[in-house]
C-alpha positions as CSV (number, residue, x, y, z in Angstrom):
1,X,122.6,94.9,127.3
2,X,119.7,92.8,128.6
3,X,120.4,89.3,129.8
4,X,118.6,86.3,128.3
5,X,116.5,85.8,131.4
6,X,115.4,89.4,131.3
7,X,114.4,89.1,127.7
8,X,112.4,85.9,128.4
9,X,110.6,87.6,131.3
10,X,109.6,90.5,129.0
11,X,108.3,88.1,126.4
12,X,106.3,86.2,129.0
13,X,104.6,89.4,130.0
14,X,103.8,90.1,126.3
15,X,102.4,86.6,126.0
16,X,99.7,87.4,128.5
17,X,98.3,90.1,126.2
18,X,95.7,88.4,124.0
19,X,95.7,90.2,120.6
20,X,92.2,90.6,119.1
21,X,91.2,91.6,115.7
22,X,90.1,95.2,115.7
23,X,86.4,95.9,115.2
24,X,85.6,96.6,111.6
25,X,88.6,94.7,110.1
26,X,88.1,94.3,106.3
27,X,90.3,91.2,106.1
28,X,88.7,88.0,104.9
29,X,89.9,84.5,105.7
30,X,91.7,82.5,103.0
31,X,90.8,78.9,103.3
32,X,91.9,75.8,101.3
33,X,95.2,77.2,99.9
34,X,96.9,73.8,99.5
35,X,99.0,71.9,101.9
36,X,99.9,73.8,105.1
37,X,102.9,72.1,106.8
38,X,103.6,75.3,108.9
39,X,100.0,75.2,110.3
40,X,99.5,79.0,109.6
41,X,96.3,80.9,109.0
42,X,95.8,83.3,106.1
43,X,93.8,86.4,105.6
44,X,93.5,88.7,102.5
45,X,92.1,91.9,101.3
46,X,90.8,92.3,97.7
47,X,89.8,95.8,96.7
48,X,86.3,96.4,95.5
49,X,87.6,97.7,92.2
50,X,90.4,95.3,91.2
51,X,92.2,96.0,87.9
52,X,93.2,93.2,85.5
53,X,96.4,91.5,86.5
54,X,96.8,93.3,89.8
55,X,100.0,93.2,92.0
56,X,100.2,91.3,95.2
57,X,101.8,92.3,98.5
58,X,102.4,89.7,101.2
59,X,102.5,91.2,104.7
60,X,104.0,89.4,107.8
61,X,103.1,90.7,111.3
62,X,105.5,90.8,114.2
63,X,105.6,89.0,117.6
64,X,102.5,89.4,119.8
65,X,100.6,90.7,116.8
66,X,97.8,89.4,114.5
67,X,97.2,89.9,110.8
68,X,94.3,92.3,111.4
69,X,96.1,94.2,114.1
70,X,99.2,94.8,111.9
71,X,97.0,95.8,109.0
72,X,95.2,98.4,111.1
73,X,98.5,99.8,112.3
74,X,100.3,99.8,109.0
75,X,97.5,100.7,106.6
76,X,98.3,98.2,103.9
77,X,94.7,97.2,103.1
78,X,93.5,100.8,103.1
79,X,96.3,101.6,100.6
80,X,95.4,98.6,98.5
81,X,91.8,99.7,98.4
82,X,92.8,103.1,97.0
83,X,95.4,101.8,94.5
84,X,94.0,98.5,93.4
85,X,96.3,95.7,94.5
86,X,95.7,92.5,96.6
87,X,97.2,92.0,100.1
88,X,97.8,88.6,101.7
89,X,98.4,88.3,105.4
90,X,99.8,85.0,106.7
91,X,99.2,84.7,110.4
92,X,101.0,82.7,113.2
93,X,99.2,80.8,115.9
94,X,100.1,80.0,119.5
95,X,100.4,76.3,118.9
96,X,103.4,77.1,116.7
97,X,104.9,79.9,118.8
98,X,103.5,81.1,122.1
99,X,104.4,84.7,121.3
100,X,102.9,84.6,117.8
101,X,106.4,85.0,116.2
102,X,107.1,83.5,112.8
103,X,109.8,80.9,113.5
104,X,112.5,82.6,111.5
105,X,115.2,80.8,113.5
106,X,113.9,77.3,112.9
107,X,115.5,75.7,109.8
108,X,112.5,73.4,109.4
109,X,110.4,76.5,108.8
110,X,112.8,78.5,106.7
111,X,113.9,76.0,104.0
112,X,112.4,76.0,100.6
113,X,109.2,73.9,100.5
114,X,109.3,73.1,104.2
115,X,107.3,74.3,107.2
116,X,106.1,77.9,107.4
117,X,107.9,78.9,104.3
118,X,106.0,76.3,102.3
119,X,102.7,77.3,103.8
120,X,103.3,81.0,102.8
121,X,104.3,79.9,99.3
122,X,101.1,77.9,99.0
123,X,99.0,80.9,100.1
124,X,100.7,83.0,97.4
125,X,100.0,80.4,94.7
126,X,96.3,80.3,95.7
127,X,95.9,84.1,95.6
128,X,97.7,84.3,92.3
129,X,95.3,81.7,90.8
130,X,92.1,83.2,92.4
131,X,92.7,86.8,91.3
132,X,94.9,86.6,88.2
133,X,97.8,88.3,89.9
134,X,100.6,89.7,87.7
135,X,103.4,87.3,88.7
136,X,106.0,89.9,87.8
137,X,104.7,92.1,90.6
138,X,104.6,90.1,93.8
139,X,106.2,91.7,96.9
140,X,106.7,90.8,100.5
141,X,107.2,92.8,103.7
142,X,107.2,92.2,107.4
143,X,108.1,93.5,110.9
144,X,110.6,92.0,113.3
145,X,110.1,88.2,113.2
146,X,107.9,88.8,110.3
147,X,110.7,90.8,108.7
148,X,113.1,88.0,109.3
149,X,110.6,85.6,107.7
150,X,110.1,87.9,104.8
151,X,113.9,87.8,104.3
152,X,113.7,84.0,104.4
153,X,111.0,83.9,101.8
154,X,113.1,86.2,99.5
155,X,116.0,83.8,100.0
156,X,114.1,80.6,99.5
157,X,111.9,81.8,96.6
158,X,113.7,84.6,94.8
159,X,112.0,83.8,91.6
160,X,108.6,84.6,93.1
161,X,109.2,88.1,94.3
162,X,110.0,91.4,92.5
163,X,111.0,93.0,95.8
164,X,110.9,92.8,99.6
165,X,111.0,95.2,102.5
166,X,112.4,94.1,105.8
167,X,111.5,96.2,108.9
168,X,113.5,95.7,112.1
169,X,114.3,92.2,110.9
170,X,117.3,89.9,110.8
171,X,119.5,88.2,108.2
172,X,118.5,84.9,106.7
173,X,119.9,81.7,108.5
174,X,121.7,83.8,111.1
175,X,120.3,81.6,113.9
176,X,119.2,78.0,114.4
177,X,118.1,77.9,118.0
178,X,116.2,80.1,120.4
179,X,119.3,81.2,122.4
180,X,121.1,82.0,119.1
181,X,118.0,84.0,118.0
182,X,118.2,86.2,121.2
183,X,122.0,86.7,120.7
184,X,121.5,87.8,117.1
185,X,118.7,90.2,118.1
186,X,121.2,91.8,120.5
187,X,123.8,91.9,117.7
188,X,125.9,89.1,119.2
189,X,127.5,86.5,117.0
190,X,126.2,87.8,113.7
191,X,127.9,85.9,110.9
192,X,130.2,87.8,108.6
193,X,129.3,89.0,105.1
194,X,130.8,86.0,103.4
195,X,128.9,83.5,105.5
196,X,125.6,85.4,105.1
197,X,126.0,85.6,101.4
198,X,126.7,81.9,101.2
199,X,123.6,81.1,103.2
200,X,121.5,83.2,100.8
201,X,122.9,81.5,97.7
202,X,122.4,78.0,99.2
203,X,118.7,78.7,100.0
204,X,117.7,78.0,96.3
205,X,119.1,77.1,92.9
206,X,118.1,80.5,91.5
207,X,120.1,81.8,88.6
208,X,117.9,84.7,87.4
209,X,117.3,88.3,88.5
210,X,117.2,88.8,92.3
211,X,114.5,90.8,94.1
212,X,115.2,94.3,95.2
213,X,115.5,94.7,99.0
214,X,114.4,97.6,101.2
215,X,115.7,97.6,104.8
216,X,114.1,99.7,107.5
217,X,115.5,100.1,111.1
218,X,115.2,102.5,114.0
219,X,118.5,103.8,115.3
220,X,117.1,103.5,118.9
221,X,116.0,99.8,118.5
222,X,117.2,97.9,121.5
223,X,115.1,94.8,120.8
224,X,116.6,94.0,117.4
225,X,119.7,96.2,117.3
226,X,120.6,98.1,114.1
227,X,123.6,95.9,113.4
228,X,121.1,93.5,111.9
229,X,120.1,96.0,109.3
230,X,123.7,96.3,108.2
231,X,124.0,92.5,108.1
232,X,120.9,92.2,105.9
233,X,122.4,94.7,103.5
234,X,125.7,92.8,103.5
235,X,123.8,89.5,102.9
236,X,122.2,90.9,99.7
237,X,125.2,92.8,98.3
238,X,126.7,89.6,96.9
239,X,123.8,88.5,94.7
240,X,123.4,92.0,93.4
241,X,127.1,92.5,92.9
242,X,127.2,95.9,94.5
243,X,130.0,97.7,96.3
244,X,130.4,97.7,100.1
245,X,129.7,101.4,100.3
246,X,126.3,102.8,99.1
247,X,126.1,104.6,95.8
248,X,124.4,107.5,97.4
249,X,123.1,108.7,100.7
250,X,120.3,111.2,101.2
251,X,118.8,112.9,104.3
252,X,115.0,112.8,104.7
253,X,114.2,115.2,107.5
254,X,116.2,113.8,110.4
255,X,116.4,110.3,108.9
256,X,118.7,108.8,106.2
257,X,118.3,106.6,103.1
258,X,121.3,104.8,101.6
259,X,121.1,103.3,98.1
260,X,123.2,100.6,96.4
261,X,122.8,100.6,92.6
262,X,123.8,97.7,90.4
263,X,125.9,97.8,87.3
264,X,122.8,98.8,85.3
265,X,122.2,101.8,87.5
266,X,119.1,100.3,89.0
267,X,118.4,100.6,92.8
268,X,119.0,97.1,94.1
269,X,119.2,97.7,97.9
270,X,118.1,100.6,100.0
271,X,118.5,101.2,103.8
272,X,116.3,103.6,105.8
273,X,117.7,104.5,109.2
274,X,114.9,106.1,111.2
275,X,116.5,108.5,113.7
276,X,115.7,107.7,117.3
277,X,113.0,105.2,116.6
278,X,112.7,102.1,118.7
279,X,111.5,98.6,117.7
280,X,108.5,98.8,115.3
281,X,107.1,99.9,112.0
282,X,107.4,103.6,111.1
283,X,104.1,105.1,110.3
284,X,102.7,108.6,109.7
285,X,99.1,108.9,111.0
286,X,98.7,112.2,109.0
287,X,99.0,110.2,105.8
288,X,95.6,108.6,106.4
289,X,97.2,105.1,106.4
290,X,97.7,103.3,109.6
291,X,97.4,104.2,113.3
292,X,99.7,104.2,116.3
293,X,99.8,101.1,118.4
294,X,102.4,98.9,120.2
295,X,105.2,98.5,117.7
296,X,103.5,100.8,115.2
297,X,105.4,104.0,115.7
298,X,104.3,107.4,114.5
299,X,107.6,109.1,113.4
300,X,106.1,111.3,110.6
301,X,107.1,108.8,107.9
302,X,105.0,106.0,106.6
303,X,107.1,103.0,105.6
304,X,103.9,101.6,104.0
305,X,103.5,104.5,101.6
306,X,107.2,104.8,100.9
307,X,107.6,101.1,100.2
308,X,104.4,101.0,98.0
309,X,105.8,104.0,96.0
310,X,109.1,102.3,95.5
311,X,107.4,99.3,94.1
312,X,105.3,101.4,91.8
313,X,102.0,100.5,93.6
314,X,101.1,104.1,94.7
315,X,101.4,107.5,93.1
316,X,104.6,109.4,94.0
317,X,102.8,112.8,93.9
318,X,100.3,112.2,96.8
319,X,99.5,115.2,98.9
320,X,100.5,114.8,102.6
321,X,97.5,116.8,103.8
322,X,95.0,114.5,102.1
323,X,93.5,111.9,104.5
324,X,93.3,109.3,101.8
325,X,94.4,109.3,98.2
326,X,92.0,107.4,96.0
327,X,91.0,109.4,92.9
328,X,90.7,106.9,90.0
329,X,93.0,109.0,87.8
330,X,95.8,108.8,90.3
331,X,95.3,105.0,90.7
332,X,95.3,104.6,87.0
333,X,98.6,106.6,86.7
334,X,100.2,104.5,89.4
335,X,99.0,101.1,88.0
336,X,98.0,101.1,84.4
337,X,100.2,101.2,81.3
338,X,99.7,104.5,79.3
339,X,100.5,105.0,75.7
340,X,101.3,108.6,75.8
341,X,100.7,111.9,77.6
342,X,103.0,113.4,80.3
343,X,103.9,113.1,83.9
344,X,103.3,109.6,85.3
345,X,102.3,108.3,81.8
346,X,105.9,108.8,80.6
347,X,107.1,106.9,83.7
348,X,104.8,104.0,82.8
349,X,106.0,103.9,79.2
350,X,109.6,103.8,80.4
351,X,108.9,101.1,83.0
352,X,107.1,99.0,80.4
353,X,110.0,99.3,78.0
354,X,112.4,98.3,80.8
355,X,110.2,95.3,81.7
356,X,110.1,94.2,78.0
357,X,113.9,94.4,77.9
358,X,114.2,92.3,81.0
359,X,115.8,95.2,83.0
360,X,112.9,95.6,85.4
361,X,110.3,93.3,86.9
């Protein structure tokens, strides 16, 4: 187990690397999005062909990364261009955190309507107003510190999000100081399930449906150890009223996916364990989305594509040998309500019925 001084030394070396936006980034700056107590920057990608009432995905980068760099590695804006949804990229700056980490361990930044959490909420409100976003289809994801901040946003604003995906992240309110943050990253002193669930419930006065949660973690992650993934699942089991043990477990190649279904039979929580993967976001360069880079790890499975599919943002019948999936018919099948037909049209009819009945966001 690494000592605190060793971890600080490693972070100091990473700090000397100056991340730069990749040439050709298609992200555009979002200015004037309301008050910004967290002093964050904001970037967005709006597809050329945007359907009416599109979904929105909020993407939070990890430490030492930028919005553009994380987008290039993960492929979110390329997927959004193909399937017609908007992507928002909040971005940290060195004045807030020298390593460009979102301050997930700072209570002043992770309480409802305070600090960085407030800034991200204001960004979302601005994008919703600018592009007529379907407010029933707002999602959030992030890596590492960004994953922990995504979890904080889900906790503080559960009424805003239909779902979230936390990659190599940490539980909400598990740490309140930098030393505690390093301890939790190493799996030391993680609160028990009861304490974690109490922190989640105390983050807001929410009394409605809770967002679904997708948790991704590499089994070989020595930076944020996999115990944190289990703790995140435990934190969310309470509000979803699901059992300790998963409803089902499936093997995906050498990886595994565990699912917790609620009393309606809906998938409330899922956990992907990526075999042997270290600290980073799982990508599949053969999918045509994303590219390998530090903390963007080509393991033959694209978390971006899988997460988008689980949220109904991308077609589930995409061919793996195609460099980019963008036929209008597939985008329509993934996004637009259909009144009849077969295949994905039936799926859309079912989903629309469930939404009307209040059983699905």
